[in-house]
Coordinates of C-alpha atoms and ligand atoms in Angstrom, one line a residue:
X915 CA 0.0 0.0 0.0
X916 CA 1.3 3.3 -0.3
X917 CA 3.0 5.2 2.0
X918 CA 1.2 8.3 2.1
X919 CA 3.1 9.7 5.5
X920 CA 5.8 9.8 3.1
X921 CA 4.8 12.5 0.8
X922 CA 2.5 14.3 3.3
X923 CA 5.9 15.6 4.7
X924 CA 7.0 16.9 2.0
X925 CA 4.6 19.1 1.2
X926 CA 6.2 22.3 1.8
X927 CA 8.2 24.1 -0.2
X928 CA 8.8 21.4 -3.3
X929 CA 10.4 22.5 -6.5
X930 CA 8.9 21.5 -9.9
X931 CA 10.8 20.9 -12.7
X932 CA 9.7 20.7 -16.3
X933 CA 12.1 19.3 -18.9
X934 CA 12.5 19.1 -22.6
X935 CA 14.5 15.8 -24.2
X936 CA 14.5 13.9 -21.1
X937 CA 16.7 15.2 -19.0
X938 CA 19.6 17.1 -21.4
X939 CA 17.4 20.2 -22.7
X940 CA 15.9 22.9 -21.0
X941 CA 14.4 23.4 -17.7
X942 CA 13.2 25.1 -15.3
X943 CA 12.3 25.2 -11.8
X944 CA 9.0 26.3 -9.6
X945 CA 8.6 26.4 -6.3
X946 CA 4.9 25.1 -5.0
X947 CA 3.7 25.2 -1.5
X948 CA 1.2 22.2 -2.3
X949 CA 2.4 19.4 -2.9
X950 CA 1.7 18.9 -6.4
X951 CA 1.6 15.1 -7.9
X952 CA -1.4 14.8 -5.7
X953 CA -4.3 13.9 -7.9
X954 CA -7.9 13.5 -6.4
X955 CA -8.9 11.2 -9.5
X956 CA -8.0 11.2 -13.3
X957 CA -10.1 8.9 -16.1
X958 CA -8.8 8.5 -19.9
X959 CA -6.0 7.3 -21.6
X960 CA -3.1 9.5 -20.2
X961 CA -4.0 8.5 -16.4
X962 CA -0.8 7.0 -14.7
X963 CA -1.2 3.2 -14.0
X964 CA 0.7 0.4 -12.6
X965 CA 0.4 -4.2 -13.5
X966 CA 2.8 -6.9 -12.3
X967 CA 3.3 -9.0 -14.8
X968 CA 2.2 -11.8 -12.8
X969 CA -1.1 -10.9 -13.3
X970 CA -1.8 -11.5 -16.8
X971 CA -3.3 -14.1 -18.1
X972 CA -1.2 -15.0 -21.2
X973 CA -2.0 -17.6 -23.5
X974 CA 1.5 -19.0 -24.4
X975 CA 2.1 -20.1 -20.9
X976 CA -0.2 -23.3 -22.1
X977 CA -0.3 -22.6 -26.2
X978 CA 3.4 -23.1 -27.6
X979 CA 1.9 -21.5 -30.8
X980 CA 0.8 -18.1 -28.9
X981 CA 3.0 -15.1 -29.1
X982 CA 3.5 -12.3 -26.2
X983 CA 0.6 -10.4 -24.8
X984 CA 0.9 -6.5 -25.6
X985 CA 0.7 -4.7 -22.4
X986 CA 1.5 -0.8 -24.2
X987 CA 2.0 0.4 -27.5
X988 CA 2.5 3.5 -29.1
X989 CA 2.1 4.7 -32.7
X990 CA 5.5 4.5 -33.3
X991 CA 5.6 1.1 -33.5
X992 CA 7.0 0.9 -29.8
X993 CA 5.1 -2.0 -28.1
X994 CA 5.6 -3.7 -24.4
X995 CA 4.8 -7.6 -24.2
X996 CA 4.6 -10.2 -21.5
X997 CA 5.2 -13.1 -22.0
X998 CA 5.2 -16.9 -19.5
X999 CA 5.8 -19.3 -21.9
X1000 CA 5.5 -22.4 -21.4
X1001 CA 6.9 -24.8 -24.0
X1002 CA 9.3 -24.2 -26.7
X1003 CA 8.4 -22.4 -29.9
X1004 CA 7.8 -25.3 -32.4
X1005 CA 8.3 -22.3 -35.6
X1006 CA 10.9 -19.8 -36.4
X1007 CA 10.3 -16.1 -36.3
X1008 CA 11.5 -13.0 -37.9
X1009 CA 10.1 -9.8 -36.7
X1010 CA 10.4 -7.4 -39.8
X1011 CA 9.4 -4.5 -38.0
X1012 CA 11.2 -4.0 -34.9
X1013 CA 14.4 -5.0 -32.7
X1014 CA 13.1 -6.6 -29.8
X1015 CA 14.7 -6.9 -26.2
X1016 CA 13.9 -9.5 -24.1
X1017 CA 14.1 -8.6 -20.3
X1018 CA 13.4 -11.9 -18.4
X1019 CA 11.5 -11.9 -14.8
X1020 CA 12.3 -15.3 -13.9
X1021 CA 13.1 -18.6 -15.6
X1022 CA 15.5 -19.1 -18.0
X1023 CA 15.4 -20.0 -22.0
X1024 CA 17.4 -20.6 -24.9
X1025 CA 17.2 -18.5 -28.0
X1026 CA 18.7 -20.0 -30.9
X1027 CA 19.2 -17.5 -34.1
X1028 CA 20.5 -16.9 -37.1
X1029 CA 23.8 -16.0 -35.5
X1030 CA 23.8 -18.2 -32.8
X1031 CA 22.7 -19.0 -29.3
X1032 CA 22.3 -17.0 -26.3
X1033 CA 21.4 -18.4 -23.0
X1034 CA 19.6 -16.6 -20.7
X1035 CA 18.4 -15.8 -16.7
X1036 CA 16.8 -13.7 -14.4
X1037 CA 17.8 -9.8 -14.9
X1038 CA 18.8 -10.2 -18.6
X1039 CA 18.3 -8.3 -21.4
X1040 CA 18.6 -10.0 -25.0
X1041 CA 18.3 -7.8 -27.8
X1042 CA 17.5 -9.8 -31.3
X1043 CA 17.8 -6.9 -34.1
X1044 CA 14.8 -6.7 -36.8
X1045 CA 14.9 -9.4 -38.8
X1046 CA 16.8 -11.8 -37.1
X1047 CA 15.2 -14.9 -37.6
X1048 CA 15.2 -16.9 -33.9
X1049 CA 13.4 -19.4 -32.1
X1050 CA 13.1 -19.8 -28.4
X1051 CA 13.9 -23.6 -28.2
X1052 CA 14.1 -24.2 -24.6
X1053 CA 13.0 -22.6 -21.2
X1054 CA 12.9 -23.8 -17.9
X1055 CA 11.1 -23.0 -14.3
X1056 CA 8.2 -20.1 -14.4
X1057 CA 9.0 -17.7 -17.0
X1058 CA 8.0 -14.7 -17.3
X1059 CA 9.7 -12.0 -19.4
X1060 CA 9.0 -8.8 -20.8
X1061 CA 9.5 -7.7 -24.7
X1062 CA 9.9 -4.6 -25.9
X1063 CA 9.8 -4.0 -29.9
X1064 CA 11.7 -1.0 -30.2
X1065 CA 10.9 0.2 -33.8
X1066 CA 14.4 1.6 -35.0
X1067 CA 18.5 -0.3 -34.4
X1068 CA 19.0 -0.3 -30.7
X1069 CA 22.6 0.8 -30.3
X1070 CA 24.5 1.1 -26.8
X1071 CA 24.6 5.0 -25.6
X1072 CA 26.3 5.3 -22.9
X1073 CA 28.3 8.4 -21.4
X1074 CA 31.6 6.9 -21.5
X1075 CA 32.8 4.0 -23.0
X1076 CA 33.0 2.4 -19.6
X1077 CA 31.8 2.7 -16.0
X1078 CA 28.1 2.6 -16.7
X1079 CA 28.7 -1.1 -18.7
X1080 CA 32.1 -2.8 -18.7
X1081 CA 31.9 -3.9 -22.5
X1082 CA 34.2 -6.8 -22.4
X1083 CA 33.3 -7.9 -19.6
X1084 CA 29.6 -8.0 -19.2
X1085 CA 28.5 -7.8 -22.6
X1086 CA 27.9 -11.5 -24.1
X1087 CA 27.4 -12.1 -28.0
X1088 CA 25.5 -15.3 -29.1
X1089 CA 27.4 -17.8 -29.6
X1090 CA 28.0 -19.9 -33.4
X1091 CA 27.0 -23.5 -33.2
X1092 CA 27.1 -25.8 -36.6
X1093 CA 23.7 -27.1 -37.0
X1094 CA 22.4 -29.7 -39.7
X1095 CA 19.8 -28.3 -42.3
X1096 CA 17.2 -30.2 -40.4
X1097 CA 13.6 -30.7 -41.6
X1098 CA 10.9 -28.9 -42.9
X1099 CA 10.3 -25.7 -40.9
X1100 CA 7.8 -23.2 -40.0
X1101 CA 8.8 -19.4 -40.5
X1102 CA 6.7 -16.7 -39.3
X1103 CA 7.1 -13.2 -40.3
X1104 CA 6.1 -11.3 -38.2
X1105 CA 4.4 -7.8 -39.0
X1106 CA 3.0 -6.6 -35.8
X1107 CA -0.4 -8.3 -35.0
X1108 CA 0.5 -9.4 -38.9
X1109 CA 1.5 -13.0 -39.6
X1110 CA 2.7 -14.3 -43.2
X1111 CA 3.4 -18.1 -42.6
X1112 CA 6.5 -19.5 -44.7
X1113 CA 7.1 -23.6 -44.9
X1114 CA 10.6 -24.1 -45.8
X1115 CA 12.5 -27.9 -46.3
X1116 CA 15.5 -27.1 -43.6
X1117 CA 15.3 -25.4 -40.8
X1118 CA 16.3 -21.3 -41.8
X1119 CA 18.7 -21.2 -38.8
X1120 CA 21.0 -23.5 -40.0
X1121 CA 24.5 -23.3 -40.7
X1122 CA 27.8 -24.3 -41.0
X1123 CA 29.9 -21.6 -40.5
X1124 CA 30.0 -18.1 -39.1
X1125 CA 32.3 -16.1 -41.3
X1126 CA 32.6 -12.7 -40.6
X1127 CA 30.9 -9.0 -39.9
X1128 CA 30.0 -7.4 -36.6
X1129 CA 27.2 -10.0 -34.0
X1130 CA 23.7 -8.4 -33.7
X1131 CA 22.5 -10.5 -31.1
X1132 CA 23.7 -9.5 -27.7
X1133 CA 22.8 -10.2 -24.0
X1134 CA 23.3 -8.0 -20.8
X1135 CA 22.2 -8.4 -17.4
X1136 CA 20.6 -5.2 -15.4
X1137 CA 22.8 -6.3 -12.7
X1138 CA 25.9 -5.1 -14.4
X1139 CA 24.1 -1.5 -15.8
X1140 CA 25.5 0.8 -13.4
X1141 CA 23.5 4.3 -12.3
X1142 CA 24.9 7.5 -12.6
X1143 CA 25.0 8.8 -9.1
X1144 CA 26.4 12.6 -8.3
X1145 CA 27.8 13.6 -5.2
X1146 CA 25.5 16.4 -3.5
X1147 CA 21.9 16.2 -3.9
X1148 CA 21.9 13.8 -6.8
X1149 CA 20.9 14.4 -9.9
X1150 CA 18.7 13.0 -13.0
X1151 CA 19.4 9.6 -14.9
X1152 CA 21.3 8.4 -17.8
X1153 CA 20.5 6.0 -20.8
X1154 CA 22.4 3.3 -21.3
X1155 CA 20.7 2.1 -24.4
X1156 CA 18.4 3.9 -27.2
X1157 CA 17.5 4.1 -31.3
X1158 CA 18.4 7.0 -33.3
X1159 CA 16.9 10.4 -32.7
X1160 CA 16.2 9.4 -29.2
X1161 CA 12.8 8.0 -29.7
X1162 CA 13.2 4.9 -27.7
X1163 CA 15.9 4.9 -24.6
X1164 CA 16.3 2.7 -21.8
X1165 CA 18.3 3.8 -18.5
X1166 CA 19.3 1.7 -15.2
X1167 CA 16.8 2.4 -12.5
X1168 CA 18.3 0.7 -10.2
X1169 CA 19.7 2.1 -6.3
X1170 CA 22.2 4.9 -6.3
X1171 CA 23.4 7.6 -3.9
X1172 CA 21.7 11.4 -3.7
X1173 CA 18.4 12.9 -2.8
X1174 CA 15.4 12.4 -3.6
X1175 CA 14.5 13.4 -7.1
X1176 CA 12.9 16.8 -7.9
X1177 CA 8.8 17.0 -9.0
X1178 CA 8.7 16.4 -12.6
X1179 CA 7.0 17.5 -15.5
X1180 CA 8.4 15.0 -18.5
X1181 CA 7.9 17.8 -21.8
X1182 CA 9.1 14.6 -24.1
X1183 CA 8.5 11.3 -22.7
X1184 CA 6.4 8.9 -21.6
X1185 CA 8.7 7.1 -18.3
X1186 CA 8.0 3.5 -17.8
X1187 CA 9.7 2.2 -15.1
X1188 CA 9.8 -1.8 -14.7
X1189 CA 11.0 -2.6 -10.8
X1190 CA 13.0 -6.6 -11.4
X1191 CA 13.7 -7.6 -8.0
X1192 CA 14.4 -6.1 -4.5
X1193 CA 15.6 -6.7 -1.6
X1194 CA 14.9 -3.0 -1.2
X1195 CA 11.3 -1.2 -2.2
X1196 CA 11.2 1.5 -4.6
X1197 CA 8.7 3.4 -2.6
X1198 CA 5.6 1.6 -2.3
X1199 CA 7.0 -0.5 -5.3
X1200 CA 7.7 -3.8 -3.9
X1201 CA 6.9 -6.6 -6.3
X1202 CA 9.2 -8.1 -8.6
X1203 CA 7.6 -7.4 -12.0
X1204 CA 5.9 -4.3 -11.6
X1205 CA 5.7 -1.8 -14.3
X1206 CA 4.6 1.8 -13.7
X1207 CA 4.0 3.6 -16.1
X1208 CA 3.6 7.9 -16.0
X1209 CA 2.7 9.9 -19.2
X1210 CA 4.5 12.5 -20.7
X1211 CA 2.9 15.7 -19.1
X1212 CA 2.1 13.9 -15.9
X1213 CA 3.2 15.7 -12.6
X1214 CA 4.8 13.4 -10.5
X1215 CA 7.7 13.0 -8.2
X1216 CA 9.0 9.2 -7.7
X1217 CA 10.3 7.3 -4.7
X1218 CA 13.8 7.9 -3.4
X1219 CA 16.2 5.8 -5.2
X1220 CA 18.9 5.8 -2.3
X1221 CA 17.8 2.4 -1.1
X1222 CA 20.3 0.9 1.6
X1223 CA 19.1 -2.5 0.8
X1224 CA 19.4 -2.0 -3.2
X1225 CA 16.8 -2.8 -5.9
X1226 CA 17.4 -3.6 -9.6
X1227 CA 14.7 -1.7 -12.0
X1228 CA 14.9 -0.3 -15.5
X1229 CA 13.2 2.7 -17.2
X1230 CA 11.7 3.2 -20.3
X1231 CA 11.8 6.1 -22.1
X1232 CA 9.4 6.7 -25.2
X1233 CA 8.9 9.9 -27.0
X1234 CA 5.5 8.9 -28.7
X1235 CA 3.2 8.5 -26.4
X1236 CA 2.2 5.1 -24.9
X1237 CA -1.6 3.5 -24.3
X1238 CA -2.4 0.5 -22.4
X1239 CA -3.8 -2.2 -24.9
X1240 CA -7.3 -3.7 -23.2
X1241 CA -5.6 -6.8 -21.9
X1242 CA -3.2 -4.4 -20.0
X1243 CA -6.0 -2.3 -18.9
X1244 CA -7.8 -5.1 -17.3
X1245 CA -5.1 -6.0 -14.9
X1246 CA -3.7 -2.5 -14.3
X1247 CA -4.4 -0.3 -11.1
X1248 CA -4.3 3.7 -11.2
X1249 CA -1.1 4.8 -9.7
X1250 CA -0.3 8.0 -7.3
X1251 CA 2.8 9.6 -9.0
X1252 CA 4.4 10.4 -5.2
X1253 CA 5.7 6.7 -4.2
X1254 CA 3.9 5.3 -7.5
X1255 CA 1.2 3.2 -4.6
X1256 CA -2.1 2.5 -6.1
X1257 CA -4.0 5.7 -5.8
X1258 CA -6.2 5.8 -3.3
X1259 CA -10.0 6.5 -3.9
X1260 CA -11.2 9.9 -3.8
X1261 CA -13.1 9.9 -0.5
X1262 CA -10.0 8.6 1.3
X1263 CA -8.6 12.2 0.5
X1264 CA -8.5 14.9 2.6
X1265 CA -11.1 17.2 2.3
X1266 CA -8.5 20.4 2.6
X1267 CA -7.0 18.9 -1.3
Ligands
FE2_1496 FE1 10.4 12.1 -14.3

């Protein structure tokens, strides 16, 4: 539940900022005596909302055929997916119109692609460029993971080309395996909610040999994303990841040092935050697999991120605006944007708001 005693102190005295481009362009800074995320109640579209992923009832956790449930999507192409599945995929497919990256909740799978294998656990993300045929052929325990079709090349962004992510280290690239050309195979290409079914003899990932050019496929686990963190008072995030023009970028959310972050008025983006695992809360976020999600425009504030016990959470950044698909909808809640709680219901509020 949310901590309200938490934000009722603060009520005095809070600065506002409103930003353009995220947090790099202009800004600029009001003082408000009330505290100002409050909401009493807020219907439509843009209202800030908040699922675990746990929640949804998603048919590939039983139907091997089934693909990922949409959650969000914008018009850009951008969509959010869950996914639990169950079995492995028994086609191949090729997603023509978006890179995807795989963040998984729990569980672990195998993707094997056109390039190669990559193996993967709790806290990573894989990222299979557009068109990169792949199927996942293997997956163990309860998974859940989270897709995000980012429509544009997702290319690393970072401020330096180390501290935030230690390249060599952490980064993995899937790994070449000879396979025989196998039988006849299923590949789906795959258009958004558009399917065109192709039945080839062999099998379209195999191969003999890997010969040469760069390796699309790569893995990464949150874990090893470091925050920025300033000394003083803190300071806003960075992204780690994004696609050109900065439509799409992903930063680590994770616990860092510095106060708590100022009010917020996001000009340019829509801010989805996804909390993976604890032991710490993220305010009155608490459950492994919960996505908030705040509108661009939205006043809100956000928990303190300086968590002695540490948490592991990523945020998505989207500069078309998002909507919740009908099947994220029915399992989402409407969020307070102080500690990102459910909101309470209007007659719980004080009658002084
Ligand atoms: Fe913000």
């Amino acid at each position: 539940m949310t901590d309200r005693s938490s934000t009722n102190g603060q009520t005095a005295g809070q600065l506002e900022n409103w930003s353009r481009e995220g947090f790099t362009g202009e800004a600029t800074y009001v003082r408000r005596a009330h505290y100002a995320p409050d909401f009493i109640r807020a219907e439509g579209p843009l209202a800030p909302r908040r699922l675990t992923v746990g929640s949804l009832h998603v048919p590939d956790a039983t139907d091997p055929q089934a693909f990922p449930v949409p959650v969000a999507a914008a018009s850009s192409g951008l969509r959010v997916s869950v996914s639990h599945r169950g079995a492995p995929m028994p086609f191949v497919v090729r997603n023509v119109e978006a890179d995807e990256l795989h963040f998984v909740q729990r569980g672990e799978l195998r993707f094997r692609t056109a390039v190669g294998i990559v193996d993967a656990t709790a806290g990573d993300f894989v990222c299979i460029p557009r068109s990169i045929a792949y199927r996942i052929e293997a997956v163990t325990g309860d998974l859940q993971t989270v897709v995000v079709e980012a429509p544009g090349a997702l290319r690393f962004d970072t401020p330096a080309r180390s501290g935030m992510v230690n390249f060599n280290r952490d980064v993995s690239y899937a790994r070449f395996e000879p396979t025989d050309p196998g039988g006849e195979t299923t590949l789906i290409l795959r258009s958004g909610d558009e399917f065109t079914r192709f039945v080839y003899p062999h099998d379209p990932l195999a191969a003999t040999e890997r010969v040469g050019g760069s390796n699309p496929v790569w893995k990464l686990n949150l874990a090893k994303v470091s925050p920025i963190t300033y000394e003083g008072g803190g300071g806003p995030p960075a992204h780690f990841l994004g696609i050109a023009n900065n439509e799409v970028l992903f930063y680590p959310l994770s616990a860092r040092r510095g106060g708590r972050p100022v009010v917020h008025v996001n000009a340019d983006y829509d801010e989805m935050i996804y909390y993976f695992a604890g032991p710490g809360a993220w305010g009155a976020v608490s459950e492994p697999g919960t996505l908030t999600w705040v509108p661009k425009g939205v006043t809100h504030h956000g928990p303190p991120e300086d968590v002695p016990g540490g948490y592991l959470a990523w945020m998505l950044e989207t500069r078309t605006t998002l909507r919740f698909t009908p099947q994220g909808l029915a399992v989402a809640e409407l969020m307070e944007t102080g500690m990102y709680g459910p909101h309470r219901r209007p007659e719980a509020v004080p009658a002084t708001r």
